[in-house]
């Protein structure tokens, strides 16, 4: 595809998103922006959440990572199923019972205001870096294949990208995103299907049966790894890490839960989680299968592109036809924006509700324009962080960096919520920020020592270690507060 064709495709795509935002956003207010007026159909939320969960990282990094680690990532995906079960049966009932706008308001009720501030701060840090990771990856692809030839610099590409996101989210926030994510998920899945068709045809594979057999016969189709318990790809490490990644990056994440909380009732939200889990598991398996096909094609054509650049190089540079290039660009842009737009909205929500206490500290006339200022401020922050990544990230697959970082930033959230739900113990809320900040440093030290002295790699499992350290810190703090230890197994 030429740069002009790619730009026209992107322009048409965003014209549709902006049109949707203006149709949905009529007569919008803060309740619309933050909660979608609690009127979203559950099946629309479920389908849209698939795109938000996959993101540009999955679209590019999961197929690209197959070359090095086979299909071991599916061990993490299997763990997701357990995590989503916990979300649907434990967390969602709690959030709906408390009628929350920000899920970190729970921490205020359970511990006190300092805990709410701490939880929200860790989320903001996690989501700013996570969303920036995702957009950096996509902006890099667009830069290499489109904007470099036009003389456009990387910072200009990033600024243009974030402005487009702001444009269709500024008016009605989460209500718009519920509907735009549905469109973006559709384009992403279409892109994967078309890519599999073109690549398999080039490899002379006819029909689903031959494609499936080719993938299963490949050395890269190995899913389960039980041989080396010290390795980061060991099954039980990745499975349990996947379960807790799902809990924290969906159930304890304002971004993902904000969509669930727009459903009309708890029952609808639980339906959403059930179907979302089934479809997301299958879609991840398809992405991994695509990775096997892409790697085989690259080997047959003697291509030098690897990892995160593999999919883009094959789709845009190898004369497979304009069809695969067109759907790749649509899928890539859809994958990136389906996660970035909701991240911008949830960051605005969490900062407004948890940090500024918008509804408590300001009258209704000021609330709307303050929310708009916060929305713009986070847009600028995303631009600055993404541009900084151009100088900081120079290697390997982005998805591994993202999950390792998440292990350190979401770990304290896991500890705070699990301690609050599983125990009746009281902790002075002013000590929670200290425990939450120290936990990642202790986890990092423990992980480094285990690697150096025993050759044991925590990998994604660092999340569980970090959460445990936070839980233990809260337990010790409660004991020193002369509180009686009593575990509430019933989760009452």
CSV table of C-alpha atoms in Angstrom, one decimal:
chain,number,residue,atom,x,y,z
A,1,UNK,CA,0.0,0.0,0.0
A,2,UNK,CA,1.1,3.6,-0.7
A,3,UNK,CA,1.3,6.2,2.0
A,4,UNK,CA,-1.6,8.0,0.4
A,5,UNK,CA,-3.8,4.9,0.4
A,6,UNK,CA,-3.0,4.4,4.1
A,7,UNK,CA,-3.8,8.0,5.0
A,8,UNK,CA,-7.2,7.9,3.1
A,9,UNK,CA,-8.1,4.6,5.0
A,10,UNK,CA,-7.2,6.2,8.4
A,11,UNK,CA,-9.1,9.4,7.5
A,12,UNK,CA,-12.3,7.5,6.5
A,13,UNK,CA,-12.1,5.4,9.7
A,14,UNK,CA,-11.9,8.3,12.0
A,15,UNK,CA,-14.6,10.1,10.2
A,16,UNK,CA,-16.9,7.2,11.1
A,17,UNK,CA,-15.7,7.3,14.8
A,18,UNK,CA,-16.3,11.1,15.1
A,19,UNK,CA,-19.7,10.7,13.5
A,20,UNK,CA,-20.6,8.0,16.1
A,21,UNK,CA,-19.4,10.2,18.9
A,22,UNK,CA,-21.6,13.1,17.9
A,23,UNK,CA,-24.7,10.9,17.4
A,24,UNK,CA,-24.2,9.2,20.8
A,25,UNK,CA,-23.1,12.3,22.6
A,26,UNK,CA,-26.2,14.5,22.2
A,27,UNK,CA,-27.4,15.9,25.6
A,28,UNK,CA,-24.4,14.5,27.4
A,29,UNK,CA,-23.2,15.5,30.9
A,30,UNK,CA,-20.8,14.1,33.5
A,31,UNK,CA,-23.1,11.2,34.2
A,32,UNK,CA,-22.9,10.3,30.5
A,33,UNK,CA,-19.1,10.7,30.4
A,34,UNK,CA,-18.4,8.7,33.6
A,35,UNK,CA,-21.2,6.1,33.6
A,36,UNK,CA,-22.9,6.1,30.2
A,37,UNK,CA,-26.2,6.7,32.1
A,38,UNK,CA,-26.1,3.0,33.0
A,39,UNK,CA,-27.9,2.2,29.7
A,40,UNK,CA,-25.5,0.1,27.7
A,41,UNK,CA,-26.7,-3.3,26.2
A,42,UNK,CA,-24.6,-6.0,27.7
A,43,UNK,CA,-23.8,-7.7,24.4
A,44,UNK,CA,-22.5,-4.5,22.9
A,45,UNK,CA,-20.2,-4.0,26.0
A,46,UNK,CA,-19.0,-7.6,25.8
A,47,UNK,CA,-18.1,-7.4,22.1
A,48,UNK,CA,-16.4,-4.0,22.5
A,49,UNK,CA,-14.3,-5.2,25.5
A,50,UNK,CA,-12.7,-7.8,23.3
A,51,UNK,CA,-11.0,-5.1,21.2
A,52,UNK,CA,-10.0,-3.1,24.3
A,53,UNK,CA,-8.5,-6.2,26.0
A,54,UNK,CA,-6.5,-7.2,22.9
A,55,UNK,CA,-5.2,-3.8,21.9
A,56,UNK,CA,-2.4,-3.0,19.5
A,57,UNK,CA,0.0,-4.9,21.7
A,58,UNK,CA,-1.8,-8.2,21.1
A,59,UNK,CA,-2.4,-7.4,17.5
A,60,UNK,CA,1.3,-7.0,16.8
A,61,UNK,CA,3.3,-8.6,19.7
A,62,UNK,CA,1.4,-11.8,20.2
A,63,UNK,CA,1.9,-13.1,16.6
A,64,UNK,CA,5.4,-11.7,16.7
A,65,UNK,CA,6.4,-13.4,19.9
A,66,UNK,CA,5.5,-16.9,18.6
A,67,UNK,CA,8.9,-17.0,16.7
A,68,UNK,CA,10.8,-17.0,20.0
A,69,UNK,CA,8.4,-18.5,22.6
A,70,UNK,CA,6.1,-20.7,20.5
A,71,UNK,CA,2.5,-20.5,21.8
A,72,UNK,CA,3.4,-20.4,25.5
A,73,UNK,CA,1.4,-17.2,25.9
A,74,UNK,CA,-1.8,-19.3,25.7
A,75,UNK,CA,-0.9,-20.6,29.2
A,76,UNK,CA,-1.5,-17.1,30.4
A,77,UNK,CA,-4.8,-16.9,28.5
A,78,UNK,CA,-6.0,-20.1,30.2
A,79,UNK,CA,-5.3,-18.4,33.5
A,80,UNK,CA,-7.5,-15.4,32.4
A,81,UNK,CA,-10.5,-17.7,32.5
A,82,UNK,CA,-10.1,-18.2,36.3
A,83,UNK,CA,-9.5,-14.5,36.8
A,84,UNK,CA,-12.6,-13.5,34.9
A,85,UNK,CA,-14.7,-16.0,37.0
A,86,UNK,CA,-13.5,-14.2,40.1
A,87,UNK,CA,-14.5,-10.8,38.6
A,88,UNK,CA,-18.0,-12.0,37.6
A,89,UNK,CA,-18.7,-13.7,40.9
A,90,UNK,CA,-16.9,-11.5,43.5
A,91,UNK,CA,-16.0,-8.1,42.2
A,92,UNK,CA,-18.9,-7.1,40.0
A,93,UNK,CA,-21.5,-7.9,42.7
A,94,UNK,CA,-19.5,-5.7,45.1
A,95,UNK,CA,-19.2,-2.8,42.7
A,96,UNK,CA,-22.9,-2.9,41.8
A,97,UNK,CA,-24.0,-3.2,45.4
A,98,UNK,CA,-22.0,0.0,46.2
A,99,UNK,CA,-23.2,1.8,43.0
A,100,UNK,CA,-19.7,2.9,42.2
A,101,UNK,CA,-18.5,5.4,39.6
A,102,UNK,CA,-14.9,4.8,40.3
A,103,UNK,CA,-14.0,1.3,41.7
A,104,UNK,CA,-11.4,2.9,44.0
A,105,UNK,CA,-14.2,4.5,46.0
A,106,UNK,CA,-14.4,1.0,47.6
A,107,UNK,CA,-10.9,1.6,49.1
A,108,UNK,CA,-12.2,4.7,50.7
A,109,UNK,CA,-15.1,2.9,52.3
A,110,UNK,CA,-12.9,0.0,53.4
A,111,UNK,CA,-9.8,1.8,54.6
A,112,UNK,CA,-10.1,5.6,54.3
A,113,UNK,CA,-9.3,8.4,51.9
A,114,UNK,CA,-5.6,7.8,51.7
A,115,UNK,CA,-6.2,4.3,50.4
A,116,UNK,CA,-8.5,5.6,47.7
A,117,UNK,CA,-5.9,8.1,46.7
A,118,UNK,CA,-3.2,5.4,46.7
A,119,UNK,CA,-5.3,2.9,44.6
A,120,UNK,CA,-6.2,5.6,42.1
A,121,UNK,CA,-2.6,6.8,41.9
A,122,UNK,CA,-1.3,3.3,41.1
A,123,UNK,CA,-4.0,2.9,38.5
A,124,UNK,CA,-3.2,6.2,36.9
A,125,UNK,CA,0.5,5.3,36.7
A,126,UNK,CA,-0.3,1.9,35.3
A,127,UNK,CA,-2.7,3.1,32.7
A,128,UNK,CA,-0.7,6.0,31.6
A,129,UNK,CA,2.3,3.8,31.0
A,130,UNK,CA,0.2,0.9,29.6
A,131,UNK,CA,-1.7,3.0,27.2
A,132,UNK,CA,1.5,4.8,26.1
A,133,UNK,CA,3.1,1.4,25.5
A,134,UNK,CA,0.3,0.4,23.2
A,135,UNK,CA,0.1,3.7,21.3
A,136,UNK,CA,3.9,3.8,21.0
A,137,UNK,CA,3.9,0.4,19.2
A,138,UNK,CA,1.2,1.4,16.7
A,139,UNK,CA,2.6,4.9,16.2
A,140,UNK,CA,6.0,3.3,15.4
A,141,UNK,CA,4.5,1.1,12.7
A,142,UNK,CA,2.6,4.1,11.1
A,143,UNK,CA,5.8,6.1,11.3
A,144,UNK,CA,7.9,3.5,9.6
A,145,UNK,CA,5.5,2.6,6.8
A,146,UNK,CA,3.8,6.0,6.2
A,147,UNK,CA,5.1,9.1,7.8
A,148,UNK,CA,8.8,8.7,7.4
A,149,UNK,CA,8.4,8.9,3.6
A,150,UNK,CA,6.4,12.1,4.1
A,151,UNK,CA,9.0,13.8,6.2
A,152,UNK,CA,6.7,13.8,9.3
A,153,UNK,CA,8.6,13.4,12.6
A,154,UNK,CA,7.6,10.9,15.3
A,155,UNK,CA,6.4,13.4,17.8
A,156,UNK,CA,4.1,14.9,15.2
A,157,UNK,CA,2.7,11.4,14.5
A,158,UNK,CA,2.0,10.9,18.2
A,159,UNK,CA,0.4,14.3,18.7
A,160,UNK,CA,-1.9,13.8,15.7
A,161,UNK,CA,-2.9,10.3,17.0
A,162,UNK,CA,-3.8,11.5,20.5
A,163,UNK,CA,-5.7,14.5,19.2
A,164,UNK,CA,-7.9,12.2,17.1
A,165,UNK,CA,-8.7,10.2,20.3
A,166,UNK,CA,-9.5,13.3,22.2
A,167,UNK,CA,-11.7,14.5,19.4
A,168,UNK,CA,-14.2,11.7,19.6
A,169,UNK,CA,-14.1,11.1,23.4
A,170,UNK,CA,-14.3,14.7,24.8
A,171,UNK,CA,-18.1,15.0,24.6
A,172,UNK,CA,-19.6,11.8,26.1
A,173,UNK,CA,-16.7,9.7,27.2
A,174,UNK,CA,-17.6,6.1,28.1
A,175,UNK,CA,-21.0,6.2,26.4
A,176,UNK,CA,-19.3,6.9,23.0
A,177,UNK,CA,-16.5,4.3,23.7
A,178,UNK,CA,-19.0,1.5,24.3
A,179,UNK,CA,-20.2,1.9,20.7
A,180,UNK,CA,-16.9,2.8,19.0
A,181,UNK,CA,-15.2,-0.2,20.6
A,182,UNK,CA,-17.8,-2.5,19.0
A,183,UNK,CA,-16.8,-1.1,15.5
A,184,UNK,CA,-13.1,-1.3,16.3
A,185,UNK,CA,-13.4,-4.9,17.5
A,186,UNK,CA,-15.1,-5.9,14.3
A,187,UNK,CA,-12.3,-4.4,12.2
A,188,UNK,CA,-9.6,-6.1,14.3
A,189,UNK,CA,-11.2,-9.5,13.9
A,190,UNK,CA,-11.7,-8.9,10.2
A,191,UNK,CA,-8.1,-8.1,9.8
A,192,UNK,CA,-6.9,-11.3,11.5
A,193,UNK,CA,-9.3,-13.4,9.4
A,194,UNK,CA,-8.2,-11.8,6.1
A,195,UNK,CA,-4.5,-12.1,7.1
A,196,UNK,CA,-4.9,-15.8,7.8
A,197,UNK,CA,-6.6,-16.2,4.4
A,198,UNK,CA,-3.8,-14.4,2.5
A,199,UNK,CA,-0.9,-16.0,4.3
A,200,UNK,CA,-2.3,-19.5,4.1
A,201,UNK,CA,-3.1,-19.1,0.5
A,202,UNK,CA,0.5,-18.1,-0.1
A,203,UNK,CA,1.7,-21.2,1.7
A,204,UNK,CA,-0.6,-23.3,-0.5
A,205,UNK,CA,-2.9,-24.3,2.4
A,206,UNK,CA,-6.5,-24.8,1.4
A,207,UNK,CA,-9.3,-24.8,3.9
A,208,UNK,CA,-9.5,-24.7,7.7
A,209,UNK,CA,-8.4,-28.3,8.0
A,210,UNK,CA,-5.1,-27.8,6.2
A,211,UNK,CA,-4.4,-24.6,8.1
A,212,UNK,CA,-5.1,-26.2,11.4
A,213,UNK,CA,-3.0,-29.2,10.6
A,214,UNK,CA,-0.1,-27.0,9.4
A,215,UNK,CA,-0.2,-25.1,12.7
A,216,UNK,CA,-0.4,-28.1,14.9
A,217,UNK,CA,2.4,-29.9,13.1
A,218,UNK,CA,4.7,-26.9,13.6
A,219,UNK,CA,7.4,-26.9,16.3
A,220,UNK,CA,6.1,-23.5,17.2
A,221,UNK,CA,2.6,-24.8,18.2
A,222,UNK,CA,3.8,-26.0,21.6
A,223,UNK,CA,1.5,-24.5,24.3
A,224,UNK,CA,2.4,-26.2,27.6
A,225,UNK,CA,5.8,-26.0,29.2
A,226,UNK,CA,6.4,-28.2,32.2
A,227,UNK,CA,10.1,-29.0,31.9
A,228,UNK,CA,11.9,-26.2,33.7
A,229,UNK,CA,10.2,-24.8,36.8
A,230,UNK,CA,12.7,-22.0,37.0
A,231,UNK,CA,11.8,-20.7,33.6
A,232,UNK,CA,9.5,-17.7,33.1
A,233,UNK,CA,7.5,-19.9,30.6
A,234,UNK,CA,6.8,-22.7,33.1
A,235,UNK,CA,3.1,-23.6,33.0
A,236,UNK,CA,2.0,-23.0,36.5
A,237,UNK,CA,3.8,-19.7,36.7
A,238,UNK,CA,2.1,-18.4,33.6
A,239,UNK,CA,-1.3,-19.9,34.4
A,240,UNK,CA,-1.6,-18.4,37.9
A,241,UNK,CA,0.0,-15.2,36.7
A,242,UNK,CA,-2.7,-15.1,33.9
A,243,UNK,CA,-5.4,-15.5,36.5
A,244,UNK,CA,-4.1,-12.6,38.6
A,245,UNK,CA,-3.3,-10.5,35.6
A,246,UNK,CA,-7.0,-10.8,34.5
A,247,UNK,CA,-8.2,-9.9,38.0
A,248,UNK,CA,-6.0,-6.8,38.3
A,249,UNK,CA,-5.9,-5.6,34.7
A,250,UNK,CA,-9.6,-6.0,34.3
A,251,UNK,CA,-11.4,-6.4,37.6
A,252,UNK,CA,-9.2,-3.9,39.5
A,253,UNK,CA,-8.8,-1.6,36.5
A,254,UNK,CA,-11.1,1.5,36.2
A,255,UNK,CA,-10.6,1.4,32.5
A,256,UNK,CA,-12.2,-2.1,32.0
A,257,UNK,CA,-14.7,-1.9,34.8
A,258,UNK,CA,-16.0,1.4,33.7
A,259,UNK,CA,-17.4,-0.3,30.7
A,260,UNK,CA,-19.0,-3.1,32.8
A,261,UNK,CA,-20.6,-0.5,35.1
A,262,UNK,CA,-22.4,1.1,32.2
A,263,UNK,CA,-24.6,-2.1,31.9
A,264,UNK,CA,-28.2,-1.8,33.1
A,265,UNK,CA,-27.9,-4.4,35.9
A,266,UNK,CA,-25.5,-6.8,37.7
A,267,UNK,CA,-27.0,-9.7,35.8
A,268,UNK,CA,-26.3,-8.0,32.5
A,269,UNK,CA,-22.7,-7.2,33.5
A,270,UNK,CA,-22.2,-10.9,34.5
A,271,UNK,CA,-23.6,-12.0,31.1
A,272,UNK,CA,-21.1,-9.7,29.5
A,273,UNK,CA,-18.1,-11.2,31.4
A,274,UNK,CA,-19.2,-14.8,30.5
A,275,UNK,CA,-19.4,-14.3,26.8
A,276,UNK,CA,-16.4,-12.0,26.7
A,277,UNK,CA,-14.3,-14.7,28.4
A,278,UNK,CA,-15.3,-17.4,25.8
A,279,UNK,CA,-14.7,-15.2,22.8
A,280,UNK,CA,-11.5,-13.6,24.0
A,281,UNK,CA,-9.9,-17.1,24.7
A,282,UNK,CA,-10.7,-18.3,21.2
A,283,UNK,CA,-9.5,-15.0,19.6
A,284,UNK,CA,-6.1,-15.2,21.4
A,285,UNK,CA,-5.7,-18.7,20.1
A,286,UNK,CA,-6.3,-17.5,16.6
A,287,UNK,CA,-3.7,-14.7,17.1
A,288,UNK,CA,-1.2,-17.3,18.1
A,289,UNK,CA,-2.1,-19.5,15.1
A,290,UNK,CA,-1.5,-16.5,12.9
A,291,UNK,CA,1.9,-16.1,14.5
A,292,UNK,CA,2.9,-19.6,13.4
A,293,UNK,CA,1.7,-18.8,9.8
A,294,UNK,CA,3.5,-15.5,9.7
A,295,UNK,CA,6.8,-17.0,11.0
A,296,UNK,CA,6.5,-19.8,8.4
A,297,UNK,CA,5.9,-17.3,5.6
A,298,UNK,CA,8.8,-15.1,6.7
A,299,UNK,CA,11.1,-18.2,6.7
A,300,UNK,CA,9.9,-19.2,3.2
A,301,UNK,CA,10.4,-15.7,1.8
A,302,UNK,CA,13.7,-15.2,3.7
A,303,UNK,CA,12.5,-12.1,5.4
A,304,UNK,CA,14.6,-10.3,8.0
A,305,UNK,CA,11.7,-8.8,9.9
A,306,UNK,CA,11.0,-10.3,13.3
A,307,UNK,CA,8.9,-10.0,16.5
A,308,UNK,CA,6.8,-6.8,16.6
A,309,UNK,CA,7.7,-5.8,13.0
A,310,UNK,CA,6.9,-9.2,11.5
A,311,UNK,CA,3.1,-8.7,10.9
A,312,UNK,CA,3.4,-5.2,9.5
A,313,UNK,CA,6.3,-6.1,7.2
A,314,UNK,CA,4.4,-9.0,5.6
A,315,UNK,CA,1.1,-7.2,5.4
A,316,UNK,CA,2.5,-3.9,3.9
A,317,UNK,CA,5.7,-4.8,2.1
A,318,UNK,CA,5.3,-8.2,0.3
A,319,UNK,CA,3.0,-7.8,-2.6
A,320,UNK,CA,0.2,-10.0,-1.2
A,321,UNK,CA,-2.3,-7.5,-2.5
A,322,UNK,CA,-3.9,-4.3,-1.3
A,323,UNK,CA,-6.6,-6.3,0.5
A,324,UNK,CA,-4.3,-7.5,3.3
A,325,UNK,CA,-2.6,-4.1,3.6
A,326,UNK,CA,-6.0,-2.4,3.9
A,327,UNK,CA,-7.4,-4.6,6.6
A,328,UNK,CA,-4.1,-4.7,8.5
A,329,UNK,CA,-4.1,-0.9,8.8
A,330,UNK,CA,-7.8,-0.9,9.8
A,331,UNK,CA,-7.1,-3.7,12.3
A,332,UNK,CA,-4.0,-2.0,13.7
A,333,UNK,CA,-5.6,1.4,14.1
A,334,UNK,CA,-8.8,-0.3,15.6
A,335,UNK,CA,-6.7,-2.3,18.1
A,336,UNK,CA,-4.7,0.8,19.2
A,337,UNK,CA,-7.6,3.1,19.6
A,338,UNK,CA,-10.0,0.6,21.2
A,339,UNK,CA,-7.7,0.6,24.2
A,340,UNK,CA,-6.3,4.1,24.1
A,341,UNK,CA,-9.7,5.9,24.0
A,342,UNK,CA,-11.1,4.1,27.0
A,343,UNK,CA,-7.8,4.6,28.8
A,344,UNK,CA,-8.0,8.4,28.3
A,345,UNK,CA,-11.6,8.3,29.5
A,346,UNK,CA,-10.9,6.2,32.6
A,347,UNK,CA,-7.9,8.3,33.5
A,348,UNK,CA,-10.1,11.4,33.4
A,349,UNK,CA,-12.7,9.6,35.5
A,350,UNK,CA,-10.4,8.3,38.2
A,351,UNK,CA,-8.5,11.6,38.6
A,352,UNK,CA,-11.8,13.6,38.7
A,353,UNK,CA,-13.6,11.2,41.1
A,354,UNK,CA,-10.8,9.9,43.3
A,355,UNK,CA,-8.2,12.6,43.4
A,356,UNK,CA,-10.2,15.8,42.9
A,357,UNK,CA,-13.4,14.5,44.5
A,358,UNK,CA,-15.3,16.3,41.8
A,359,UNK,CA,-18.8,15.7,42.9
A,360,UNK,CA,-18.0,16.5,46.6
A,361,UNK,CA,-15.8,19.5,46.3
A,362,UNK,CA,-17.2,21.4,43.3
A,363,UNK,CA,-20.7,22.6,42.4
A,364,UNK,CA,-22.3,21.4,39.2
A,365,UNK,CA,-21.5,24.5,37.2
A,366,UNK,CA,-17.7,23.9,37.7
A,367,UNK,CA,-17.7,20.1,37.4
A,368,UNK,CA,-18.1,19.9,33.7
A,369,UNK,CA,-15.3,22.3,32.7
A,370,UNK,CA,-13.0,20.8,35.3
A,371,UNK,CA,-13.5,17.4,33.8
A,372,UNK,CA,-12.7,18.8,30.3
A,373,UNK,CA,-9.5,20.4,31.6
A,374,UNK,CA,-8.5,17.0,33.1
A,375,UNK,CA,-9.3,15.3,29.8
A,376,UNK,CA,-7.0,17.7,27.9
A,377,UNK,CA,-4.2,17.4,30.5
A,378,UNK,CA,-4.1,13.6,30.2
A,379,UNK,CA,-4.1,13.8,26.4
A,380,UNK,CA,-0.9,16.0,26.7
A,381,UNK,CA,0.6,13.6,29.3
A,382,UNK,CA,0.1,10.7,26.9
A,383,UNK,CA,1.8,12.5,24.1
A,384,UNK,CA,4.9,13.3,26.3
A,385,UNK,CA,5.2,9.7,27.7
A,386,UNK,CA,4.9,8.1,24.2
A,387,UNK,CA,7.5,10.4,22.7
A,388,UNK,CA,9.8,9.6,25.6
A,389,UNK,CA,9.5,5.9,24.8
A,390,UNK,CA,11.2,6.5,21.5
A,391,UNK,CA,14.4,7.0,23.4
A,392,UNK,CA,13.8,4.4,26.1
A,393,UNK,CA,12.6,1.3,24.3
A,394,UNK,CA,14.9,-0.3,21.8
A,395,UNK,CA,14.4,-4.0,21.9
A,396,UNK,CA,12.3,-7.1,22.3
A,397,UNK,CA,8.6,-7.7,22.3
A,398,UNK,CA,6.4,-5.0,23.9
A,399,UNK,CA,3.9,-7.4,25.5
A,400,UNK,CA,6.5,-8.8,27.8
A,401,UNK,CA,7.5,-5.3,29.0
A,402,UNK,CA,3.9,-4.4,29.5
A,403,UNK,CA,3.0,-7.4,31.7
A,404,UNK,CA,6.2,-7.2,33.8
A,405,UNK,CA,5.6,-3.5,34.4
A,406,UNK,CA,1.9,-4.3,35.3
A,407,UNK,CA,3.2,-6.8,37.8
A,408,UNK,CA,4.8,-4.0,39.8
A,409,UNK,CA,2.1,-1.3,39.4
A,410,UNK,CA,-1.0,-3.5,39.8
A,411,UNK,CA,0.5,-5.7,42.6
A,412,UNK,CA,-0.4,-3.1,45.3
A,413,UNK,CA,-3.9,-2.9,44.0
A,414,UNK,CA,-4.2,-6.7,44.2
A,415,UNK,CA,-3.0,-6.6,47.8
A,416,UNK,CA,-5.3,-3.7,48.8
A,417,UNK,CA,-8.5,-5.2,47.3
A,418,UNK,CA,-7.8,-8.8,48.4
A,419,UNK,CA,-7.0,-7.8,52.0
A,420,UNK,CA,-10.2,-5.7,52.1
A,421,UNK,CA,-12.4,-8.4,50.7
A,422,UNK,CA,-10.9,-11.4,52.4
A,423,UNK,CA,-10.5,-10.0,55.9
A,424,UNK,CA,-12.4,-7.8,58.4
A,425,UNK,CA,-9.2,-6.3,59.7
A,426,UNK,CA,-8.8,-2.6,60.1
A,427,UNK,CA,-5.7,-0.7,59.1
A,428,UNK,CA,-4.9,3.0,59.6
A,429,UNK,CA,-5.5,4.3,56.1
A,430,UNK,CA,-2.6,6.7,56.3
A,431,UNK,CA,-0.1,3.8,56.3
A,432,UNK,CA,-1.5,2.2,53.1
A,433,UNK,CA,0.5,4.5,50.8
A,434,UNK,CA,3.7,3.6,52.5
A,435,UNK,CA,3.0,-0.2,52.2
A,436,UNK,CA,1.9,0.2,48.6
A,437,UNK,CA,5.0,2.1,47.5
A,438,UNK,CA,7.5,-0.1,49.3
A,439,UNK,CA,6.0,-3.4,48.0
A,440,UNK,CA,7.2,-3.1,44.4
A,441,UNK,CA,10.7,-2.3,45.6
A,442,UNK,CA,10.7,-5.3,47.9
A,443,UNK,CA,9.3,-7.5,45.1
A,444,UNK,CA,12.0,-6.3,42.7
A,445,UNK,CA,14.7,-7.0,45.2
A,446,UNK,CA,13.3,-10.5,45.9
A,447,UNK,CA,13.0,-11.2,42.2
A,448,UNK,CA,16.5,-10.1,41.4
A,449,UNK,CA,18.0,-12.1,44.3
A,450,UNK,CA,16.1,-15.3,43.2
A,451,UNK,CA,17.4,-14.8,39.6
A,452,UNK,CA,21.0,-14.2,40.7
A,453,UNK,CA,21.3,-16.8,43.4
A,454,UNK,CA,19.0,-19.6,42.2
A,455,UNK,CA,18.4,-18.9,38.5
A,456,UNK,CA,14.7,-18.6,39.2
A,457,UNK,CA,12.7,-16.3,36.9
A,458,UNK,CA,9.5,-14.9,38.3
A,459,UNK,CA,8.3,-13.6,34.9
A,460,UNK,CA,4.7,-12.6,34.9
A,461,UNK,CA,4.5,-14.2,38.4
A,462,UNK,CA,6.0,-11.0,39.9
A,463,UNK,CA,2.4,-9.7,40.1
A,464,UNK,CA,1.4,-12.4,42.6
A,465,UNK,CA,4.6,-11.8,44.7
A,466,UNK,CA,4.0,-8.1,44.7
A,467,UNK,CA,0.3,-8.5,45.8
A,468,UNK,CA,1.4,-10.9,48.5
A,469,UNK,CA,3.9,-8.5,49.9
A,470,UNK,CA,1.3,-5.8,50.0
A,471,UNK,CA,-1.2,-8.1,51.7
A,472,UNK,CA,1.4,-9.2,54.3
A,473,UNK,CA,2.3,-5.5,54.9
A,474,UNK,CA,-1.3,-4.7,55.6
A,475,UNK,CA,-1.6,-7.8,57.9
A,476,UNK,CA,1.4,-6.7,59.9
A,477,UNK,CA,0.1,-3.2,60.1
A,478,UNK,CA,-3.3,-4.4,61.4
A,479,UNK,CA,-1.6,-6.6,64.1
A,480,UNK,CA,0.4,-3.6,65.3
A,481,UNK,CA,-2.9,-1.7,65.4
A,482,UNK,CA,-4.0,-4.4,68.0
A,483,UNK,CA,-6.7,-5.7,65.6
A,484,UNK,CA,-7.9,-9.3,65.9
A,485,UNK,CA,-7.1,-11.5,62.9
A,486,UNK,CA,-10.2,-13.1,61.5
A,487,UNK,CA,-10.3,-14.3,57.9
A,488,UNK,CA,-13.8,-13.9,56.4
A,489,UNK,CA,-14.0,-17.0,54.1
A,490,UNK,CA,-17.5,-16.3,53.1
A,491,UNK,CA,-16.5,-13.0,51.5
A,492,UNK,CA,-19.4,-11.3,53.4
